[in-house]
């Protein structure tokens, strides 16, 4: 058992939220045009909920923002800095792998299926990334991890293994793990889709808490009630395009586009 060093200073203040800009992004898989000219500006601290039918390009958009996928056209900026590329004599050139990893660590990503490390305790799942990236020494990382587990209501599970937790608890650990790199923006790809219905609320409550704390969030979800309550902006995607976006009261209650109306009539 590791003894926590109480002389380590408490977890740093929450990082400043950063804005994200998606500029004219096109993505093809083979002949399939999966993102067809996406433009999106997220102000620092803004909460955006992305909705749309299966296959409309929502996950691909998140993966492009995180530079897990590269667009063939267009680019993404994070806090005004292009991701994965730099300007050189007026042209965009690919950045080094190291630089891309540094940029990516400013973006948290929470997946549908949690993807926790099964052989690590909950505490080590959360502490792993800041140690691996050399940002924190192990005692500091563990102290931060405990703070973050406290925040998602799971400090008492620190020494448990993922398989001993419910799906909702595992997803809350995954959120704490995303927070451990102190990201300026967090992307959630259908974070509650794999959960039993009675566990959805506890995960949405944690995300709502982050929203209230001022973190920039992008949440792909079919939870329309959550969107209405928490989103500053709702984005509706279909066929690789953003067909409409605006405050929830507009997009969800008075959709202008027939495709949005049709989609909402199916999920509501
Ligand atoms: P959504 O998240 O809205 O359901 P996705 O972004 O996952 O949509 O997928 C959009 C389209 O791109 C789908 O038709 C999907 O089959 C295709 N697609 C996604 N990822 C890949 C990939 N790695 N290779 C080929 N096709 C892909
Ligand atoms: Mg998806």
PDB file of C-alpha atoms and ligand atoms in Angstrom:
ATOM      1  CA  UNK A   1       0.000   0.000   0.000  1.00  0.00           C
ATOM      2  CA  UNK A   2       1.286   3.418  -0.920  1.00  0.00           C
ATOM      3  CA  UNK A   3       1.287   6.035   1.791  1.00  0.00           C
ATOM      4  CA  UNK A   4       0.106   9.332   0.423  1.00  0.00           C
ATOM      5  CA  UNK A   5       2.491  12.165   1.076  1.00  0.00           C
ATOM      6  CA  UNK A   6       0.454  14.871   2.728  1.00  0.00           C
ATOM      7  CA  UNK A   7       3.127  17.469   2.027  1.00  0.00           C
ATOM      8  CA  UNK A   8       2.351  17.363  -1.656  1.00  0.00           C
ATOM      9  CA  UNK A   9       0.351  20.512  -2.395  1.00  0.00           C
ATOM     10  CA  UNK A  10      -3.318  20.008  -3.197  1.00  0.00           C
ATOM     11  CA  UNK A  11      -4.394  19.521  -6.805  1.00  0.00           C
ATOM     12  CA  UNK A  12      -3.793  22.602  -8.871  1.00  0.00           C
ATOM     13  CA  UNK A  13      -6.658  24.934  -9.600  1.00  0.00           C
ATOM     14  CA  UNK A  14      -8.878  23.781 -12.401  1.00  0.00           C
ATOM     15  CA  UNK A  15      -7.258  24.538 -15.738  1.00  0.00           C
ATOM     16  CA  UNK A  16      -8.585  27.400 -17.800  1.00  0.00           C
ATOM     17  CA  UNK A  17     -11.127  26.226 -20.366  1.00  0.00           C
ATOM     18  CA  UNK A  18     -10.031  26.537 -23.982  1.00  0.00           C
ATOM     19  CA  UNK A  19     -12.080  27.206 -27.087  1.00  0.00           C
ATOM     20  CA  UNK A  20     -12.203  24.942 -30.132  1.00  0.00           C
ATOM     21  CA  UNK A  21     -12.641  25.941 -33.766  1.00  0.00           C
ATOM     22  CA  UNK A  22     -13.424  23.499 -36.541  1.00  0.00           C
ATOM     23  CA  UNK A  23     -12.696  25.090 -39.915  1.00  0.00           C
ATOM     24  CA  UNK A  24     -14.126  23.660 -43.137  1.00  0.00           C
ATOM     25  CA  UNK A  25     -13.419  20.037 -42.203  1.00  0.00           C
ATOM     26  CA  UNK A  26     -13.905  17.283 -44.783  1.00  0.00           C
ATOM     27  CA  UNK A  27     -13.258  13.619 -44.078  1.00  0.00           C
ATOM     28  CA  UNK A  28     -13.602  10.716 -46.452  1.00  0.00           C
ATOM     29  CA  UNK A  29     -13.315   6.996 -45.709  1.00  0.00           C
ATOM     30  CA  UNK A  30     -12.614   5.647 -49.156  1.00  0.00           C
ATOM     31  CA  UNK A  31     -15.347   7.104 -51.327  1.00  0.00           C
ATOM     32  CA  UNK A  32     -17.622   7.807 -48.359  1.00  0.00           C
ATOM     33  CA  UNK A  33     -17.840  11.511 -47.490  1.00  0.00           C
ATOM     34  CA  UNK A  34     -18.217  11.265 -43.718  1.00  0.00           C
ATOM     35  CA  UNK A  35     -17.658  14.926 -42.767  1.00  0.00           C
ATOM     36  CA  UNK A  36     -18.855  17.278 -45.449  1.00  0.00           C
ATOM     37  CA  UNK A  37     -17.661  20.785 -44.672  1.00  0.00           C
ATOM     38  CA  UNK A  38     -18.050  21.115 -40.888  1.00  0.00           C
ATOM     39  CA  UNK A  39     -17.555  24.524 -39.270  1.00  0.00           C
ATOM     40  CA  UNK A  40     -18.035  24.856 -35.536  1.00  0.00           C
ATOM     41  CA  UNK A  41     -16.830  27.373 -32.955  1.00  0.00           C
ATOM     42  CA  UNK A  42     -16.928  26.519 -29.254  1.00  0.00           C
ATOM     43  CA  UNK A  43     -16.218  29.344 -26.866  1.00  0.00           C
ATOM     44  CA  UNK A  44     -14.146  28.580 -23.750  1.00  0.00           C
ATOM     45  CA  UNK A  45     -16.463  27.159 -21.092  1.00  0.00           C
ATOM     46  CA  UNK A  46     -19.272  26.485 -23.537  1.00  0.00           C
ATOM     47  CA  UNK A  47     -21.255  23.228 -23.322  1.00  0.00           C
ATOM     48  CA  UNK A  48     -22.212  21.799 -26.717  1.00  0.00           C
ATOM     49  CA  UNK A  49     -24.432  18.760 -27.147  1.00  0.00           C
ATOM     50  CA  UNK A  50     -24.212  17.020 -30.525  1.00  0.00           C
ATOM     51  CA  UNK A  51     -27.224  14.994 -31.656  1.00  0.00           C
ATOM     52  CA  UNK A  52     -28.042  13.200 -34.884  1.00  0.00           C
ATOM     53  CA  UNK A  53     -28.786   9.786 -36.352  1.00  0.00           C
ATOM     54  CA  UNK A  54     -26.372   6.878 -36.274  1.00  0.00           C
ATOM     55  CA  UNK A  55     -23.755   7.203 -39.019  1.00  0.00           C
ATOM     56  CA  UNK A  56     -24.108  10.995 -39.297  1.00  0.00           C
ATOM     57  CA  UNK A  57     -20.447  11.590 -38.407  1.00  0.00           C
ATOM     58  CA  UNK A  58     -20.667  12.560 -34.728  1.00  0.00           C
ATOM     59  CA  UNK A  59     -17.902  10.222 -33.515  1.00  0.00           C
ATOM     60  CA  UNK A  60     -15.730  11.105 -36.487  1.00  0.00           C
ATOM     61  CA  UNK A  61     -16.090  14.791 -35.646  1.00  0.00           C
ATOM     62  CA  UNK A  62     -14.897  14.149 -32.063  1.00  0.00           C
ATOM     63  CA  UNK A  63     -12.015  12.032 -33.358  1.00  0.00           C
ATOM     64  CA  UNK A  64     -10.990  14.787 -35.733  1.00  0.00           C
ATOM     65  CA  UNK A  65     -11.117  17.373 -32.925  1.00  0.00           C
ATOM     66  CA  UNK A  66      -8.838  15.118 -30.877  1.00  0.00           C
ATOM     67  CA  UNK A  67      -6.596  14.455 -33.881  1.00  0.00           C
ATOM     68  CA  UNK A  68      -7.181  10.711 -33.636  1.00  0.00           C
ATOM     69  CA  UNK A  69      -8.255  11.137 -37.259  1.00  0.00           C
ATOM     70  CA  UNK A  70      -6.932  13.690 -39.677  1.00  0.00           C
ATOM     71  CA  UNK A  71      -9.280  15.515 -42.022  1.00  0.00           C
ATOM     72  CA  UNK A  72      -8.336  15.573 -45.708  1.00  0.00           C
ATOM     73  CA  UNK A  73      -9.456  19.184 -45.857  1.00  0.00           C
ATOM     74  CA  UNK A  74      -9.811  21.879 -43.213  1.00  0.00           C
ATOM     75  CA  UNK A  75      -8.351  21.896 -39.719  1.00  0.00           C
ATOM     76  CA  UNK A  76      -9.131  22.237 -36.024  1.00  0.00           C
ATOM     77  CA  UNK A  77      -7.739  24.874 -33.671  1.00  0.00           C
ATOM     78  CA  UNK A  78      -7.472  24.612 -29.930  1.00  0.00           C
ATOM     79  CA  UNK A  79      -7.222  27.913 -28.109  1.00  0.00           C
ATOM     80  CA  UNK A  80      -6.330  29.507 -31.445  1.00  0.00           C
ATOM     81  CA  UNK A  81      -3.516  27.018 -32.179  1.00  0.00           C
ATOM     82  CA  UNK A  82      -3.999  24.611 -35.117  1.00  0.00           C
ATOM     83  CA  UNK A  83      -3.952  20.954 -34.023  1.00  0.00           C
ATOM     84  CA  UNK A  84      -1.473  18.618 -35.673  1.00  0.00           C
ATOM     85  CA  UNK A  85      -0.199  21.193 -38.136  1.00  0.00           C
ATOM     86  CA  UNK A  86       1.790  24.407 -38.212  1.00  0.00           C
ATOM     87  CA  UNK A  87       2.055  27.162 -40.712  1.00  0.00           C
ATOM     88  CA  UNK A  88       5.315  27.224 -42.609  1.00  0.00           C
ATOM     89  CA  UNK A  89       5.768  29.781 -45.405  1.00  0.00           C
ATOM     90  CA  UNK A  90       2.023  30.077 -45.721  1.00  0.00           C
ATOM     91  CA  UNK A  91       1.445  26.308 -45.920  1.00  0.00           C
ATOM     92  CA  UNK A  92       0.277  23.821 -43.318  1.00  0.00           C
ATOM     93  CA  UNK A  93       2.830  21.179 -42.308  1.00  0.00           C
ATOM     94  CA  UNK A  94       2.362  18.170 -40.024  1.00  0.00           C
ATOM     95  CA  UNK A  95       3.709  18.644 -36.489  1.00  0.00           C
ATOM     96  CA  UNK A  96       5.976  16.135 -34.786  1.00  0.00           C
ATOM     97  CA  UNK A  97       4.349  13.206 -33.001  1.00  0.00           C
ATOM     98  CA  UNK A  98       5.583  14.598 -29.694  1.00  0.00           C
ATOM     99  CA  UNK A  99       3.995  17.985 -30.273  1.00  0.00           C
ATOM    100  CA  UNK A 100       0.725  16.340 -31.327  1.00  0.00           C
ATOM    101  CA  UNK A 101       0.696  14.255 -28.134  1.00  0.00           C
ATOM    102  CA  UNK A 102       1.236  17.426 -26.092  1.00  0.00           C
ATOM    103  CA  UNK A 103      -1.695  19.082 -27.857  1.00  0.00           C
ATOM    104  CA  UNK A 104      -3.874  16.018 -27.476  1.00  0.00           C
ATOM    105  CA  UNK A 105      -3.238  15.951 -23.739  1.00  0.00           C
ATOM    106  CA  UNK A 106      -5.126  19.247 -23.499  1.00  0.00           C
ATOM    107  CA  UNK A 107      -8.226  17.405 -24.700  1.00  0.00           C
ATOM    108  CA  UNK A 108      -9.972  14.843 -22.506  1.00  0.00           C
ATOM    109  CA  UNK A 109     -11.879  12.026 -24.191  1.00  0.00           C
ATOM    110  CA  UNK A 110     -14.519   9.826 -22.579  1.00  0.00           C
ATOM    111  CA  UNK A 111     -15.685   6.813 -24.588  1.00  0.00           C
ATOM    112  CA  UNK A 112     -18.909   4.874 -24.605  1.00  0.00           C
ATOM    113  CA  UNK A 113     -17.214   1.751 -23.227  1.00  0.00           C
ATOM    114  CA  UNK A 114     -15.069   3.300 -20.454  1.00  0.00           C
ATOM    115  CA  UNK A 115     -11.850   1.565 -21.630  1.00  0.00           C
ATOM    116  CA  UNK A 116     -10.353   1.386 -18.136  1.00  0.00           C
ATOM    117  CA  UNK A 117      -7.169  -0.641 -17.599  1.00  0.00           C
ATOM    118  CA  UNK A 118      -8.502  -3.898 -16.056  1.00  0.00           C
ATOM    119  CA  UNK A 119      -5.243  -4.774 -14.256  1.00  0.00           C
ATOM    120  CA  UNK A 120      -4.911  -1.387 -12.495  1.00  0.00           C
ATOM    121  CA  UNK A 121      -6.779  -0.186  -9.430  1.00  0.00           C
ATOM    122  CA  UNK A 122      -9.226   2.659  -9.777  1.00  0.00           C
ATOM    123  CA  UNK A 123      -6.654   5.006  -8.230  1.00  0.00           C
ATOM    124  CA  UNK A 124      -3.928   3.930 -10.651  1.00  0.00           C
ATOM    125  CA  UNK A 125      -6.279   4.162 -13.629  1.00  0.00           C
ATOM    126  CA  UNK A 126      -6.731   7.836 -12.780  1.00  0.00           C
ATOM    127  CA  UNK A 127      -3.092   8.474 -11.808  1.00  0.00           C
ATOM    128  CA  UNK A 128      -1.500   6.655 -14.760  1.00  0.00           C
ATOM    129  CA  UNK A 129      -1.529   9.323 -17.460  1.00  0.00           C
ATOM    130  CA  UNK A 130       0.043  12.223 -15.522  1.00  0.00           C
ATOM    131  CA  UNK A 131       2.861   9.853 -14.441  1.00  0.00           C
ATOM    132  CA  UNK A 132       3.345   8.353 -17.916  1.00  0.00           C
ATOM    133  CA  UNK A 133       3.556  11.794 -19.494  1.00  0.00           C
ATOM    134  CA  UNK A 134       6.063  12.931 -16.876  1.00  0.00           C
ATOM    135  CA  UNK A 135       3.838  15.726 -15.622  1.00  0.00           C
ATOM    136  CA  UNK A 136       3.629  14.525 -12.023  1.00  0.00           C
ATOM    137  CA  UNK A 137       5.570  12.247  -9.777  1.00  0.00           C
ATOM    138  CA  UNK A 138       3.646   9.231  -8.566  1.00  0.00           C
ATOM    139  CA  UNK A 139       2.699  10.562  -5.078  1.00  0.00           C
ATOM    140  CA  UNK A 140       1.433  13.816  -6.562  1.00  0.00           C
ATOM    141  CA  UNK A 141      -0.477  11.958  -9.261  1.00  0.00           C
ATOM    142  CA  UNK A 142      -2.082   9.719  -6.661  1.00  0.00           C
ATOM    143  CA  UNK A 143      -3.034  12.685  -4.568  1.00  0.00           C
ATOM    144  CA  UNK A 144      -4.613  14.355  -7.603  1.00  0.00           C
ATOM    145  CA  UNK A 145      -6.355  11.076  -8.472  1.00  0.00           C
ATOM    146  CA  UNK A 146      -7.904  10.899  -5.000  1.00  0.00           C
ATOM    147  CA  UNK A 147      -9.147  14.483  -5.321  1.00  0.00           C
ATOM    148  CA  UNK A 148     -10.678  13.671  -8.671  1.00  0.00           C
ATOM    149  CA  UNK A 149     -12.239  10.434  -7.417  1.00  0.00           C
ATOM    150  CA  UNK A 150     -13.735  12.454  -4.598  1.00  0.00           C
ATOM    151  CA  UNK A 151     -15.180  14.819  -7.145  1.00  0.00           C
ATOM    152  CA  UNK A 152     -16.947  11.997  -8.992  1.00  0.00           C
ATOM    153  CA  UNK A 153     -18.078  10.451  -5.684  1.00  0.00           C
ATOM    154  CA  UNK A 154     -15.835   7.391  -5.754  1.00  0.00           C
ATOM    155  CA  UNK A 155     -12.985   8.049  -3.325  1.00  0.00           C
ATOM    156  CA  UNK A 156     -13.977   4.942  -1.343  1.00  0.00           C
ATOM    157  CA  UNK A 157     -13.407   2.782  -4.446  1.00  0.00           C
ATOM    158  CA  UNK A 158      -9.787   3.909  -4.928  1.00  0.00           C
ATOM    159  CA  UNK A 159      -8.290   0.472  -4.280  1.00  0.00           C
ATOM    160  CA  UNK A 160     -10.967  -1.522  -6.141  1.00  0.00           C
ATOM    161  CA  UNK A 161     -10.471  -2.915  -9.646  1.00  0.00           C
ATOM    162  CA  UNK A 162     -12.713  -1.885 -12.555  1.00  0.00           C
ATOM    163  CA  UNK A 163     -14.471  -5.290 -12.712  1.00  0.00           C
ATOM    164  CA  UNK A 164     -15.688  -4.727  -9.146  1.00  0.00           C
ATOM    165  CA  UNK A 165     -17.578  -1.580 -10.159  1.00  0.00           C
ATOM    166  CA  UNK A 166     -20.921  -1.021 -11.860  1.00  0.00           C
ATOM    167  CA  UNK A 167     -20.934   0.448 -15.361  1.00  0.00           C
ATOM    168  CA  UNK A 168     -21.947   3.838 -14.014  1.00  0.00           C
ATOM    169  CA  UNK A 169     -19.097   3.786 -11.508  1.00  0.00           C
ATOM    170  CA  UNK A 170     -16.618   2.724 -14.197  1.00  0.00           C
ATOM    171  CA  UNK A 171     -17.711   5.590 -16.384  1.00  0.00           C
ATOM    172  CA  UNK A 172     -17.280   8.030 -13.480  1.00  0.00           C
ATOM    173  CA  UNK A 173     -13.728   6.674 -13.038  1.00  0.00           C
ATOM    174  CA  UNK A 174     -13.165   7.216 -16.771  1.00  0.00           C
ATOM    175  CA  UNK A 175     -14.245  10.837 -16.327  1.00  0.00           C
ATOM    176  CA  UNK A 176     -11.845  11.271 -13.392  1.00  0.00           C
ATOM    177  CA  UNK A 177      -9.108   9.772 -15.570  1.00  0.00           C
ATOM    178  CA  UNK A 178      -9.846  12.266 -18.343  1.00  0.00           C
ATOM    179  CA  UNK A 179      -9.647  15.089 -15.784  1.00  0.00           C
ATOM    180  CA  UNK A 180      -6.235  13.919 -14.536  1.00  0.00           C
ATOM    181  CA  UNK A 181      -4.452  15.501 -17.488  1.00  0.00           C
ATOM    182  CA  UNK A 182      -6.137  18.799 -16.583  1.00  0.00           C
ATOM    183  CA  UNK A 183      -7.670  19.225 -20.038  1.00  0.00           C
ATOM    184  CA  UNK A 184      -9.054  22.533 -21.254  1.00  0.00           C
ATOM    185  CA  UNK A 185     -11.824  20.734 -23.128  1.00  0.00           C
ATOM    186  CA  UNK A 186     -13.471  17.333 -22.680  1.00  0.00           C
ATOM    187  CA  UNK A 187     -15.171  15.329 -25.430  1.00  0.00           C
ATOM    188  CA  UNK A 188     -17.765  12.696 -24.514  1.00  0.00           C
ATOM    189  CA  UNK A 189     -18.858  10.139 -27.110  1.00  0.00           C
ATOM    190  CA  UNK A 190     -22.203   8.703 -26.008  1.00  0.00           C
ATOM    191  CA  UNK A 191     -20.997   8.350 -22.408  1.00  0.00           C
ATOM    192  CA  UNK A 192     -24.205   6.721 -21.165  1.00  0.00           C
ATOM    193  CA  UNK A 193     -25.178   4.550 -24.147  1.00  0.00           C
ATOM    194  CA  UNK A 194     -23.640   1.386 -22.711  1.00  0.00           C
ATOM    195  CA  UNK A 195     -25.263   1.809 -19.298  1.00  0.00           C
ATOM    196  CA  UNK A 196     -28.355   0.259 -17.783  1.00  0.00           C
ATOM    197  CA  UNK A 197     -31.037   2.961 -17.600  1.00  0.00           C
ATOM    198  CA  UNK A 198     -30.877   3.267 -13.823  1.00  0.00           C
ATOM    199  CA  UNK A 199     -27.153   4.140 -13.996  1.00  0.00           C
ATOM    200  CA  UNK A 200     -27.436   6.905 -16.589  1.00  0.00           C
ATOM    201  CA  UNK A 201     -28.380   9.612 -14.092  1.00  0.00           C
ATOM    202  CA  UNK A 202     -25.258   9.341 -11.923  1.00  0.00           C
ATOM    203  CA  UNK A 203     -22.990   9.810 -14.939  1.00  0.00           C
ATOM    204  CA  UNK A 204     -25.002  12.713 -16.342  1.00  0.00           C
ATOM    205  CA  UNK A 205     -24.876  14.335 -12.879  1.00  0.00           C
ATOM    206  CA  UNK A 206     -21.061  14.265 -12.953  1.00  0.00           C
ATOM    207  CA  UNK A 207     -20.998  15.789 -16.443  1.00  0.00           C
ATOM    208  CA  UNK A 208     -23.470  18.442 -15.308  1.00  0.00           C
ATOM    209  CA  UNK A 209     -21.126  19.253 -12.441  1.00  0.00           C
ATOM    210  CA  UNK A 210     -18.240  19.762 -14.856  1.00  0.00           C
ATOM    211  CA  UNK A 211     -20.448  21.996 -16.977  1.00  0.00           C
ATOM    212  CA  UNK A 212     -21.277  24.129 -13.956  1.00  0.00           C
ATOM    213  CA  UNK A 213     -17.553  24.325 -13.173  1.00  0.00           C
ATOM    214  CA  UNK A 214     -16.901  26.072 -16.490  1.00  0.00           C
ATOM    215  CA  UNK A 215     -15.052  23.357 -18.457  1.00  0.00           C
ATOM    216  CA  UNK A 216     -15.507  23.398 -22.247  1.00  0.00           C
ATOM    217  CA  UNK A 217     -17.525  20.269 -23.030  1.00  0.00           C
ATOM    218  CA  UNK A 218     -18.700  18.545 -26.176  1.00  0.00           C
ATOM    219  CA  UNK A 219     -21.176  15.754 -25.468  1.00  0.00           C
ATOM    220  CA  UNK A 220     -22.540  13.416 -28.127  1.00  0.00           C
ATOM    221  CA  UNK A 221     -25.690  11.945 -26.618  1.00  0.00           C
ATOM    222  CA  UNK A 222     -29.265  10.908 -27.267  1.00  0.00           C
ATOM    223  CA  UNK A 223     -30.279  12.175 -23.807  1.00  0.00           C
ATOM    224  CA  UNK A 224     -32.458  15.044 -24.964  1.00  0.00           C
ATOM    225  CA  UNK A 225     -33.517  15.987 -21.420  1.00  0.00           C
ATOM    226  CA  UNK A 226     -29.865  16.421 -20.478  1.00  0.00           C
ATOM    227  CA  UNK A 227     -29.286  18.537 -23.592  1.00  0.00           C
ATOM    228  CA  UNK A 228     -32.195  20.774 -22.717  1.00  0.00           C
ATOM    229  CA  UNK A 229     -30.989  21.256 -19.168  1.00  0.00           C
ATOM    230  CA  UNK A 230     -27.225  21.565 -19.595  1.00  0.00           C
ATOM    231  CA  UNK A 231     -26.319  22.589 -23.151  1.00  0.00           C
ATOM    232  CA  UNK A 232     -25.532  26.150 -24.121  1.00  0.00           C
ATOM    233  CA  UNK A 233     -25.799  24.985 -27.685  1.00  0.00           C
ATOM    234  CA  UNK A 234     -27.251  21.974 -29.474  1.00  0.00           C
ATOM    235  CA  UNK A 235     -25.779  20.881 -32.801  1.00  0.00           C
ATOM    236  CA  UNK A 236     -27.790  18.598 -35.097  1.00  0.00           C
ATOM    237  CA  UNK A 237     -25.739  16.537 -37.571  1.00  0.00           C
ATOM    238  CA  UNK A 238     -26.958  14.500 -40.498  1.00  0.00           C
ATOM    239  CA  UNK A 239     -25.050  13.073 -43.448  1.00  0.00           C
ATOM    240  CA  UNK A 240     -21.739  14.556 -42.308  1.00  0.00           C
ATOM    241  CA  UNK A 241     -23.080  18.097 -42.057  1.00  0.00           C
ATOM    242  CA  UNK A 242     -24.283  20.362 -39.309  1.00  0.00           C
ATOM    243  CA  UNK A 243     -27.854  21.015 -40.418  1.00  0.00           C
ATOM    244  CA  UNK A 244     -28.688  23.353 -37.580  1.00  0.00           C
ATOM    245  CA  UNK A 245     -27.365  24.605 -34.278  1.00  0.00           C
ATOM    246  CA  UNK A 246     -28.460  26.989 -31.579  1.00  0.00           C
ATOM    247  CA  UNK A 247     -29.694  27.177 -27.983  1.00  0.00           C
ATOM    248  CA  UNK A 248     -31.651  24.094 -26.856  1.00  0.00           C
ATOM    249  CA  UNK A 249     -34.886  26.089 -26.738  1.00  0.00           C
ATOM    250  CA  UNK A 250     -34.562  26.664 -30.468  1.00  0.00           C
ATOM    251  CA  UNK A 251     -33.098  23.445 -31.861  1.00  0.00           C
ATOM    252  CA  UNK A 252     -35.047  21.073 -29.595  1.00  0.00           C
ATOM    253  CA  UNK A 253     -38.311  22.957 -29.229  1.00  0.00           C
ATOM    254  CA  UNK A 254     -38.594  24.877 -32.512  1.00  0.00           C
ATOM    255  CA  UNK A 255     -36.371  22.994 -35.000  1.00  0.00           C
ATOM    256  CA  UNK A 256     -36.263  24.673 -38.389  1.00  0.00           C
ATOM    257  CA  UNK A 257     -34.944  21.789 -40.438  1.00  0.00           C
ATOM    258  CA  UNK A 258     -37.334  18.947 -41.361  1.00  0.00           C
ATOM    259  CA  UNK A 259     -34.560  16.385 -40.694  1.00  0.00           C
ATOM    260  CA  UNK A 260     -34.166  17.712 -37.141  1.00  0.00           C
ATOM    261  CA  UNK A 261     -37.918  17.474 -36.586  1.00  0.00           C
ATOM    262  CA  UNK A 262     -37.966  13.926 -37.928  1.00  0.00           C
ATOM    263  CA  UNK A 263     -34.988  12.888 -35.753  1.00  0.00           C
ATOM    264  CA  UNK A 264     -36.464  14.428 -32.599  1.00  0.00           C
ATOM    265  CA  UNK A 265     -39.831  12.770 -33.199  1.00  0.00           C
ATOM    266  CA  UNK A 266     -37.993   9.419 -33.146  1.00  0.00           C
ATOM    267  CA  UNK A 267     -35.869   9.948 -30.002  1.00  0.00           C
ATOM    268  CA  UNK A 268     -38.247  11.962 -27.815  1.00  0.00           C
TER     269      UNK A 268
HETATM  270  P1  LIG B   1     -21.944   8.430 -35.687  1.00  0.00           P
HETATM  271  O1  LIG B   1     -21.012   8.557 -34.544  1.00  0.00           O
HETATM  272  O2  LIG B   1     -22.772   9.665 -35.944  1.00  0.00           O
HETATM  273  O3  LIG B   1     -22.824   7.223 -35.593  1.00  0.00           O
HETATM  274  P2  LIG B   1     -19.550   7.876 -37.206  1.00  0.00           P
HETATM  275  O4  LIG B   1     -18.752   9.113 -37.167  1.00  0.00           O
HETATM  276  O5  LIG B   1     -19.146   6.771 -36.304  1.00  0.00           O
HETATM  277  O6  LIG B   1     -21.096   8.244 -37.022  1.00  0.00           O
HETATM  278  O7  LIG B   1     -19.550   7.279 -38.669  1.00  0.00           O
HETATM  279  C1  LIG B   1     -19.902   8.024 -39.815  1.00  0.00           C
HETATM  280  C2  LIG B   1     -19.745   7.128 -41.026  1.00  0.00           C
HETATM  281  O8  LIG B   1     -18.380   6.844 -41.243  1.00  0.00           O
HETATM  282  C3  LIG B   1     -20.444   5.797 -40.888  1.00  0.00           C
HETATM  283  O9  LIG B   1     -21.011   5.453 -42.124  1.00  0.00           O
HETATM  284  C4  LIG B   1     -19.329   4.847 -40.536  1.00  0.00           C
HETATM  285  O10 LIG B   1     -19.606   3.562 -41.004  1.00  0.00           O
HETATM  286  C5  LIG B   1     -18.141   5.453 -41.258  1.00  0.00           C
HETATM  287  N1  LIG B   1     -16.863   5.201 -40.550  1.00  0.00           N
HETATM  288  C6  LIG B   1     -16.574   5.613 -39.303  1.00  0.00           C
HETATM  289  N2  LIG B   1     -15.309   5.261 -38.961  1.00  0.00           N
HETATM  290  C7  LIG B   1     -14.805   4.592 -40.034  1.00  0.00           C
HETATM  291  C8  LIG B   1     -13.539   3.973 -40.323  1.00  0.00           C
HETATM  292  N3  LIG B   1     -12.536   3.969 -39.418  1.00  0.00           N
HETATM  293  N4  LIG B   1     -13.394   3.386 -41.528  1.00  0.00           N
HETATM  294  C9  LIG B   1     -14.384   3.416 -42.438  1.00  0.00           C
HETATM  295  N5  LIG B   1     -15.583   3.980 -42.238  1.00  0.00           N
HETATM  296  C10 LIG B   1     -15.803   4.571 -41.054  1.00  0.00           C
HETATM  297 MG1  LIG B   2     -20.794   7.481 -32.793  1.00  0.00          MG
END
